[in-house]
Amino acid sequence: MNIILLGPPGAGKGTQAQRLVGERGMVQLSTGDMLRAAVKAGTPIGLKAKAVMEAGELVSDEIVSGIIGEALDGLQAETGVIFDGYPRTAAQAESLDALLADRGRALDHVIELEVDEDALVERITGRFTCATCGEGYHDRFKQPATAGECDKCHGHEFKRRPDDNEETVRTRMAEYRAKTAPILPIYDARDIVSRVDGMADIAEVTDAIEAILDR
Ligand code: AMP
């Protein structure tokens, strides 16, 4: 099964993708995570992407479709994929069709997480992760049980994304509205879009997604 999680920054795509990975043995392909890894490693792609990401703008379609193609090539044919943060433009949606068709895969579901945009800024600017294991936390909604210590791996270092500040978040949302939301009709026409209330509790959102996948 191959699915796309679609929604503005902070809608919960990454959180839900990780939960589905845990419960269904699918693989999460997050272009944002892959680009952040490239920036950290200082690869040629990372060097090109760094300033663009810090500004909250979109990295070129060629770069992101290239990394998705490579990632797909590393998977077993039967492994299900959750696309998280890709595609983000009409050109990427077209590339994804070709990348999947070339590998004998088909798109089963596009799940749109519907959220209230005003709440997103608060969600995003408050979020942080464990620097060791990546567990996600939030200043208001999910502090570690023991202050300064990761619940999962007991690490003591945490980090925040450099693009999770209010100004950049506003740009990322404008990019979503202008370039990503317009790709929904492509998938609507194929009748594969389901909409889920992304403002519900994390577990409820997962249940709603699972129900769609089991349909
Ligand atoms: P994300 O982690 O999905 O919020 O992505 C973080 C940043 O990486 C975005 O603001 C973009 O600069 C870049 N990025 C991630 N995925 C894509 C994509 N599919 N197309 C273009 N840029 C992307």
PDB file of C-alpha atoms and ligand atoms in Angstrom:
ATOM      1  CA  MET A   1       0.000   0.000   0.000  1.00  0.00           C
ATOM      2  CA  ASN A   2       1.254   3.482  -0.882  1.00  0.00           C
ATOM      3  CA  ILE A   3      -0.277   6.544   0.733  1.00  0.00           C
ATOM      4  CA  ILE A   4       0.287  10.289   0.870  1.00  0.00           C
ATOM      5  CA  LEU A   5      -0.248  12.311   4.030  1.00  0.00           C
ATOM      6  CA  LEU A   6      -1.124  15.824   2.982  1.00  0.00           C
ATOM      7  CA  GLY A   7      -1.656  18.916   5.106  1.00  0.00           C
ATOM      8  CA  PRO A   8      -0.029  22.210   6.054  1.00  0.00           C
ATOM      9  CA  PRO A   9       3.088  22.379   8.232  1.00  0.00           C
ATOM     10  CA  GLY A  10       2.259  21.277  11.767  1.00  0.00           C
ATOM     11  CA  ALA A  11      -0.809  19.263  10.721  1.00  0.00           C
ATOM     12  CA  GLY A  12       0.736  16.136  12.252  1.00  0.00           C
ATOM     13  CA  LYS A  13       1.943  14.330   9.113  1.00  0.00           C
ATOM     14  CA  GLY A  14       5.248  13.253  10.655  1.00  0.00           C
ATOM     15  CA  THR A  15       3.669  12.190  13.942  1.00  0.00           C
ATOM     16  CA  GLN A  16       1.018  10.102  12.197  1.00  0.00           C
ATOM     17  CA  ALA A  17       3.502   8.613   9.746  1.00  0.00           C
ATOM     18  CA  GLN A  18       5.674   7.426  12.635  1.00  0.00           C
ATOM     19  CA  ARG A  19       2.684   5.825  14.341  1.00  0.00           C
ATOM     20  CA  LEU A  20       1.700   4.003  11.154  1.00  0.00           C
ATOM     21  CA  VAL A  21       5.281   2.803  10.733  1.00  0.00           C
ATOM     22  CA  GLY A  22       5.140   1.371  14.258  1.00  0.00           C
ATOM     23  CA  GLU A  23       1.770  -0.280  13.805  1.00  0.00           C
ATOM     24  CA  ARG A  24       1.815  -1.392  10.168  1.00  0.00           C
ATOM     25  CA  GLY A  25       5.432  -1.969   9.247  1.00  0.00           C
ATOM     26  CA  MET A  26       5.209   0.630   6.504  1.00  0.00           C
ATOM     27  CA  VAL A  27       8.103   2.917   5.640  1.00  0.00           C
ATOM     28  CA  GLN A  28       7.939   6.703   6.064  1.00  0.00           C
ATOM     29  CA  LEU A  29       9.527   8.716   3.279  1.00  0.00           C
ATOM     30  CA  SER A  30       9.778  12.286   4.539  1.00  0.00           C
ATOM     31  CA  THR A  31      11.533  14.648   2.141  1.00  0.00           C
ATOM     32  CA  GLY A  32      11.887  17.123   5.025  1.00  0.00           C
ATOM     33  CA  ASP A  33      13.745  14.525   7.150  1.00  0.00           C
ATOM     34  CA  MET A  34      15.910  13.460   4.194  1.00  0.00           C
ATOM     35  CA  LEU A  35      16.773  17.068   3.382  1.00  0.00           C
ATOM     36  CA  ARG A  36      17.610  17.837   7.028  1.00  0.00           C
ATOM     37  CA  ALA A  37      19.914  14.794   7.040  1.00  0.00           C
ATOM     38  CA  ALA A  38      21.574  16.068   3.843  1.00  0.00           C
ATOM     39  CA  VAL A  39      22.067  19.520   5.380  1.00  0.00           C
ATOM     40  CA  LYS A  40      23.583  17.967   8.507  1.00  0.00           C
ATOM     41  CA  ALA A  41      25.915  15.768   6.474  1.00  0.00           C
ATOM     42  CA  GLY A  42      26.914  18.709   4.255  1.00  0.00           C
ATOM     43  CA  THR A  43      26.226  16.824   0.998  1.00  0.00           C
ATOM     44  CA  PRO A  44      25.903  18.801  -2.276  1.00  0.00           C
ATOM     45  CA  ILE A  45      22.085  18.557  -1.996  1.00  0.00           C
ATOM     46  CA  GLY A  46      22.250  19.711   1.619  1.00  0.00           C
ATOM     47  CA  LEU A  47      24.381  22.709   0.676  1.00  0.00           C
ATOM     48  CA  LYS A  48      21.832  23.721  -1.967  1.00  0.00           C
ATOM     49  CA  ALA A  49      18.811  23.161   0.274  1.00  0.00           C
ATOM     50  CA  LYS A  50      19.970  24.788   3.516  1.00  0.00           C
ATOM     51  CA  ALA A  51      19.154  28.457   2.876  1.00  0.00           C
ATOM     52  CA  VAL A  52      15.918  27.613   1.048  1.00  0.00           C
ATOM     53  CA  MET A  53      14.694  25.538   4.001  1.00  0.00           C
ATOM     54  CA  GLU A  54      15.688  28.179   6.520  1.00  0.00           C
ATOM     55  CA  ALA A  55      13.601  30.694   4.582  1.00  0.00           C
ATOM     56  CA  GLY A  56      10.600  28.315   4.566  1.00  0.00           C
ATOM     57  CA  GLU A  57      10.557  28.147   0.774  1.00  0.00           C
ATOM     58  CA  LEU A  58      10.423  25.032  -1.374  1.00  0.00           C
ATOM     59  CA  VAL A  59      13.486  23.111  -2.528  1.00  0.00           C
ATOM     60  CA  SER A  60      13.503  22.384  -6.276  1.00  0.00           C
ATOM     61  CA  ASP A  61      11.220  19.695  -7.668  1.00  0.00           C
ATOM     62  CA  GLU A  62      14.211  17.942  -9.306  1.00  0.00           C
ATOM     63  CA  ILE A  63      16.044  17.571  -6.004  1.00  0.00           C
ATOM     64  CA  VAL A  64      13.129  16.223  -4.002  1.00  0.00           C
ATOM     65  CA  SER A  65      11.847  13.894  -6.723  1.00  0.00           C
ATOM     66  CA  GLY A  66      15.415  12.643  -7.130  1.00  0.00           C
ATOM     67  CA  ILE A  67      15.745  11.734  -3.472  1.00  0.00           C
ATOM     68  CA  ILE A  68      12.320  10.063  -3.454  1.00  0.00           C
ATOM     69  CA  GLY A  69      13.270   7.963  -6.491  1.00  0.00           C
ATOM     70  CA  GLU A  70      16.475   6.833  -4.803  1.00  0.00           C
ATOM     71  CA  ALA A  71      14.655   6.032  -1.579  1.00  0.00           C
ATOM     72  CA  LEU A  72      12.055   3.941  -3.435  1.00  0.00           C
ATOM     73  CA  ASP A  73      14.824   1.994  -5.143  1.00  0.00           C
ATOM     74  CA  GLY A  74      16.114   0.949  -1.742  1.00  0.00           C
ATOM     75  CA  LEU A  75      12.822  -0.694  -0.743  1.00  0.00           C
ATOM     76  CA  GLN A  76      11.425  -4.188  -1.224  1.00  0.00           C
ATOM     77  CA  ALA A  77       8.526  -4.197  -3.684  1.00  0.00           C
ATOM     78  CA  GLU A  78       6.070  -5.325  -1.017  1.00  0.00           C
ATOM     79  CA  THR A  79       6.977  -2.647   1.537  1.00  0.00           C
ATOM     80  CA  GLY A  80       4.213  -0.058   1.909  1.00  0.00           C
ATOM     81  CA  VAL A  81       5.190   3.599   1.748  1.00  0.00           C
ATOM     82  CA  ILE A  82       3.870   6.676   3.530  1.00  0.00           C
ATOM     83  CA  PHE A  83       4.820   9.837   1.680  1.00  0.00           C
ATOM     84  CA  ASP A  84       5.162  12.623   4.237  1.00  0.00           C
ATOM     85  CA  GLY A  85       5.742  16.133   2.907  1.00  0.00           C
ATOM     86  CA  TYR A  86       5.912  14.970  -0.706  1.00  0.00           C
ATOM     87  CA  PRO A  87       4.505  15.786  -3.231  1.00  0.00           C
ATOM     88  CA  ARG A  88       4.225  19.517  -2.540  1.00  0.00           C
ATOM     89  CA  THR A  89       3.706  20.881  -6.085  1.00  0.00           C
ATOM     90  CA  ALA A  90       1.842  19.787  -9.219  1.00  0.00           C
ATOM     91  CA  ALA A  91       5.187  18.939 -10.871  1.00  0.00           C
ATOM     92  CA  GLN A  92       6.103  16.688  -7.927  1.00  0.00           C
ATOM     93  CA  ALA A  93       2.693  14.993  -8.113  1.00  0.00           C
ATOM     94  CA  GLU A  94       3.402  14.207 -11.770  1.00  0.00           C
ATOM     95  CA  SER A  95       6.883  12.937 -10.964  1.00  0.00           C
ATOM     96  CA  LEU A  96       5.497  10.728  -8.220  1.00  0.00           C
ATOM     97  CA  ASP A  97       3.051   9.120 -10.662  1.00  0.00           C
ATOM     98  CA  ALA A  98       5.952   8.286 -12.968  1.00  0.00           C
ATOM     99  CA  LEU A  99       8.243   7.100 -10.145  1.00  0.00           C
ATOM    100  CA  LEU A 100       5.537   4.767  -8.836  1.00  0.00           C
ATOM    101  CA  ALA A 101       4.503   3.460 -12.263  1.00  0.00           C
ATOM    102  CA  ASP A 102       8.143   2.710 -13.146  1.00  0.00           C
ATOM    103  CA  ARG A 103       8.365   0.543 -10.039  1.00  0.00           C
ATOM    104  CA  GLY A 104       5.021  -1.207 -10.447  1.00  0.00           C
ATOM    105  CA  ARG A 105       3.491   0.667  -7.517  1.00  0.00           C
ATOM    106  CA  ALA A 106       0.162   2.467  -7.308  1.00  0.00           C
ATOM    107  CA  LEU A 107      -1.178   5.167  -5.049  1.00  0.00           C
ATOM    108  CA  ASP A 108      -3.925   3.830  -2.789  1.00  0.00           C
ATOM    109  CA  HIS A 109      -4.901   6.759  -0.589  1.00  0.00           C
ATOM    110  CA  VAL A 110      -4.284  10.458  -0.171  1.00  0.00           C
ATOM    111  CA  ILE A 111      -5.163  11.474   3.373  1.00  0.00           C
ATOM    112  CA  GLU A 112      -5.659  15.159   4.002  1.00  0.00           C
ATOM    113  CA  LEU A 113      -5.250  16.275   7.598  1.00  0.00           C
ATOM    114  CA  GLU A 114      -7.618  19.188   8.051  1.00  0.00           C
ATOM    115  CA  VAL A 115      -6.483  21.720  10.619  1.00  0.00           C
ATOM    116  CA  ASP A 116      -7.207  25.171  11.888  1.00  0.00           C
ATOM    117  CA  GLU A 117      -4.353  27.304  10.630  1.00  0.00           C
ATOM    118  CA  ASP A 118      -4.316  29.616  13.637  1.00  0.00           C
ATOM    119  CA  ALA A 119      -3.586  26.681  15.926  1.00  0.00           C
ATOM    120  CA  LEU A 120      -0.700  25.566  13.729  1.00  0.00           C
ATOM    121  CA  VAL A 121       1.635  28.411  14.596  1.00  0.00           C
ATOM    122  CA  GLU A 122       1.348  27.508  18.274  1.00  0.00           C
ATOM    123  CA  ARG A 123       1.809  23.815  17.511  1.00  0.00           C
ATOM    124  CA  ILE A 124       4.915  24.393  15.444  1.00  0.00           C
ATOM    125  CA  THR A 125       6.705  27.074  17.431  1.00  0.00           C
ATOM    126  CA  GLY A 126       6.357  24.992  20.630  1.00  0.00           C
ATOM    127  CA  ARG A 127       7.646  21.710  19.283  1.00  0.00           C
ATOM    128  CA  PHE A 128      11.020  20.111  20.047  1.00  0.00           C
ATOM    129  CA  THR A 129      12.534  16.639  19.811  1.00  0.00           C
ATOM    130  CA  CYS A 130      14.986  14.457  21.693  1.00  0.00           C
ATOM    131  CA  ALA A 131      18.370  14.924  20.023  1.00  0.00           C
ATOM    132  CA  THR A 132      19.188  11.246  20.624  1.00  0.00           C
ATOM    133  CA  CYS A 133      16.068   9.264  19.636  1.00  0.00           C
ATOM    134  CA  GLY A 134      13.889  11.864  17.878  1.00  0.00           C
ATOM    135  CA  GLU A 135      10.884  11.514  20.218  1.00  0.00           C
ATOM    136  CA  GLY A 136       8.641  14.564  19.771  1.00  0.00           C
ATOM    137  CA  TYR A 137       7.639  16.974  22.563  1.00  0.00           C
ATOM    138  CA  HIS A 138       5.847  20.300  22.918  1.00  0.00           C
ATOM    139  CA  ASP A 139       6.251  23.244  25.308  1.00  0.00           C
ATOM    140  CA  ARG A 140       2.511  23.276  26.100  1.00  0.00           C
ATOM    141  CA  PHE A 141       1.049  19.966  25.014  1.00  0.00           C
ATOM    142  CA  LYS A 142       3.659  17.316  25.772  1.00  0.00           C
ATOM    143  CA  GLN A 143       6.514  18.042  28.148  1.00  0.00           C
ATOM    144  CA  PRO A 144       8.776  15.115  29.167  1.00  0.00           C
ATOM    145  CA  ALA A 145       7.498  13.427  32.362  1.00  0.00           C
ATOM    146  CA  THR A 146      10.777  14.374  34.088  1.00  0.00           C
ATOM    147  CA  ALA A 147      11.903  17.848  33.104  1.00  0.00           C
ATOM    148  CA  GLY A 148      14.941  17.767  30.833  1.00  0.00           C
ATOM    149  CA  GLU A 149      14.884  13.987  30.338  1.00  0.00           C
ATOM    150  CA  CYS A 150      13.518  12.089  27.335  1.00  0.00           C
ATOM    151  CA  ASP A 151      10.693   9.688  28.321  1.00  0.00           C
ATOM    152  CA  LYS A 152      11.798   7.152  25.752  1.00  0.00           C
ATOM    153  CA  CYS A 153      15.614   6.995  25.801  1.00  0.00           C
ATOM    154  CA  HIS A 154      16.391   9.112  28.912  1.00  0.00           C
ATOM    155  CA  GLY A 155      18.599  11.417  26.845  1.00  0.00           C
ATOM    156  CA  HIS A 156      19.154  14.951  28.111  1.00  0.00           C
ATOM    157  CA  GLU A 157      19.614  16.861  24.885  1.00  0.00           C
ATOM    158  CA  PHE A 158      16.758  18.313  22.911  1.00  0.00           C
ATOM    159  CA  LYS A 159      16.619  20.256  19.682  1.00  0.00           C
ATOM    160  CA  ARG A 160      14.338  22.558  17.722  1.00  0.00           C
ATOM    161  CA  ARG A 161      14.133  22.939  13.958  1.00  0.00           C
ATOM    162  CA  PRO A 162      15.634  26.218  12.748  1.00  0.00           C
ATOM    163  CA  ASP A 163      12.576  26.752  10.502  1.00  0.00           C
ATOM    164  CA  ASP A 164      10.074  26.390  13.367  1.00  0.00           C
ATOM    165  CA  ASN A 165      10.021  30.120  14.142  1.00  0.00           C
ATOM    166  CA  GLU A 166       6.916  32.220  13.530  1.00  0.00           C
ATOM    167  CA  GLU A 167       8.161  34.186  10.525  1.00  0.00           C
ATOM    168  CA  THR A 168       9.330  31.083   8.653  1.00  0.00           C
ATOM    169  CA  VAL A 169       6.168  29.200   9.600  1.00  0.00           C
ATOM    170  CA  ARG A 170       4.084  31.936   7.948  1.00  0.00           C
ATOM    171  CA  THR A 171       6.125  31.545   4.746  1.00  0.00           C
ATOM    172  CA  ARG A 172       5.766  27.746   4.880  1.00  0.00           C
ATOM    173  CA  MET A 173       2.000  28.109   5.204  1.00  0.00           C
ATOM    174  CA  ALA A 174       1.842  30.534   2.303  1.00  0.00           C
ATOM    175  CA  GLU A 175       3.832  28.037   0.215  1.00  0.00           C
ATOM    176  CA  TYR A 176       1.368  25.319   1.208  1.00  0.00           C
ATOM    177  CA  ARG A 177      -1.633  27.402   0.227  1.00  0.00           C
ATOM    178  CA  ALA A 178      -0.140  28.564  -3.072  1.00  0.00           C
ATOM    179  CA  LYS A 179       1.574  25.390  -4.299  1.00  0.00           C
ATOM    180  CA  THR A 180       0.508  22.312  -2.351  1.00  0.00           C
ATOM    181  CA  ALA A 181      -3.231  22.712  -1.680  1.00  0.00           C
ATOM    182  CA  PRO A 182      -3.860  23.077  -5.453  1.00  0.00           C
ATOM    183  CA  ILE A 183      -2.667  19.491  -6.066  1.00  0.00           C
ATOM    184  CA  LEU A 184      -5.624  18.023  -4.133  1.00  0.00           C
ATOM    185  CA  PRO A 185      -8.014  18.234  -7.115  1.00  0.00           C
ATOM    186  CA  ILE A 186      -5.641  15.958  -9.083  1.00  0.00           C
ATOM    187  CA  TYR A 187      -6.250  13.223  -6.522  1.00  0.00           C
ATOM    188  CA  ASP A 188      -9.900  14.139  -5.933  1.00  0.00           C
ATOM    189  CA  ALA A 189     -10.506  13.417  -9.612  1.00  0.00           C
ATOM    190  CA  ARG A 190      -9.183   9.885  -8.994  1.00  0.00           C
ATOM    191  CA  ASP A 191     -11.437   9.479  -5.984  1.00  0.00           C
ATOM    192  CA  ILE A 192      -8.627   8.527  -3.599  1.00  0.00           C
ATOM    193  CA  VAL A 193      -8.759  11.459  -1.153  1.00  0.00           C
ATOM    194  CA  SER A 194     -10.027  11.023   2.405  1.00  0.00           C
ATOM    195  CA  ARG A 195     -10.225  13.877   4.883  1.00  0.00           C
ATOM    196  CA  VAL A 196      -9.417  13.494   8.559  1.00  0.00           C
ATOM    197  CA  ASP A 197      -9.852  15.996  11.380  1.00  0.00           C
ATOM    198  CA  GLY A 198      -6.253  16.815  12.248  1.00  0.00           C
ATOM    199  CA  MET A 199      -7.282  18.821  15.320  1.00  0.00           C
ATOM    200  CA  ALA A 200      -8.431  15.681  17.185  1.00  0.00           C
ATOM    201  CA  ASP A 201      -6.184  13.859  19.686  1.00  0.00           C
ATOM    202  CA  ILE A 202      -3.146  12.165  18.168  1.00  0.00           C
ATOM    203  CA  ALA A 203      -4.543   8.656  18.845  1.00  0.00           C
ATOM    204  CA  GLU A 204      -7.950   9.546  17.403  1.00  0.00           C
ATOM    205  CA  VAL A 205      -6.339  10.819  14.221  1.00  0.00           C
ATOM    206  CA  THR A 206      -4.388   7.548  13.938  1.00  0.00           C
ATOM    207  CA  ASP A 207      -7.607   5.547  14.418  1.00  0.00           C
ATOM    208  CA  ALA A 208      -9.332   7.545  11.688  1.00  0.00           C
ATOM    209  CA  ILE A 209      -6.422   6.937   9.298  1.00  0.00           C
ATOM    210  CA  GLU A 210      -6.297   3.219  10.127  1.00  0.00           C
ATOM    211  CA  ALA A 211     -10.027   2.958   9.407  1.00  0.00           C
ATOM    212  CA  ILE A 212      -9.452   4.438   5.961  1.00  0.00           C
ATOM    213  CA  LEU A 213      -6.542   2.065   5.238  1.00  0.00           C
ATOM    214  CA  ASP A 214      -8.637  -0.940   6.334  1.00  0.00           C
ATOM    215  CA  ARG A 215     -11.602   0.007   4.190  1.00  0.00           C
TER     216      ARG A 215
HETATM  217  P1  AMP B   1       8.953  19.506   6.357  1.00  0.00           P
HETATM  218  O1  AMP B   1       9.808  18.767   7.314  1.00  0.00           O
HETATM  219  O2  AMP B   1       8.095  18.601   5.513  1.00  0.00           O
HETATM  220  O3  AMP B   1       8.157  20.603   7.010  1.00  0.00           O
HETATM  221  O4  AMP B   1       9.948  20.220   5.333  1.00  0.00           O
HETATM  222  C1  AMP B   1      10.876  21.191   5.777  1.00  0.00           C
HETATM  223  C2  AMP B   1      11.385  22.008   4.605  1.00  0.00           C
HETATM  224  O5  AMP B   1      12.064  21.149   3.670  1.00  0.00           O
HETATM  225  C3  AMP B   1      10.307  22.693   3.777  1.00  0.00           C
HETATM  226  O6  AMP B   1       9.908  23.946   4.330  1.00  0.00           O
HETATM  227  C4  AMP B   1      11.014  22.851   2.425  1.00  0.00           C
HETATM  228  O7  AMP B   1      11.966  23.898   2.462  1.00  0.00           O
HETATM  229  C5  AMP B   1      11.790  21.541   2.330  1.00  0.00           C
HETATM  230  N1  AMP B   1      10.979  20.475   1.696  1.00  0.00           N
HETATM  231  C6  AMP B   1      10.556  19.318   2.274  1.00  0.00           C
HETATM  232  N2  AMP B   1       9.854  18.561   1.425  1.00  0.00           N
HETATM  233  C7  AMP B   1       9.805  19.269   0.268  1.00  0.00           C
HETATM  234  C8  AMP B   1       9.203  19.043  -1.000  1.00  0.00           C
HETATM  235  N3  AMP B   1       8.480  17.928  -1.251  1.00  0.00           N
HETATM  236  N4  AMP B   1       9.376  19.983  -1.975  1.00  0.00           N
HETATM  237  C9  AMP B   1      10.095  21.091  -1.747  1.00  0.00           C
HETATM  238  N5  AMP B   1      10.671  21.389  -0.568  1.00  0.00           N
HETATM  239  C10 AMP B   1      10.541  20.487   0.435  1.00  0.00           C
END
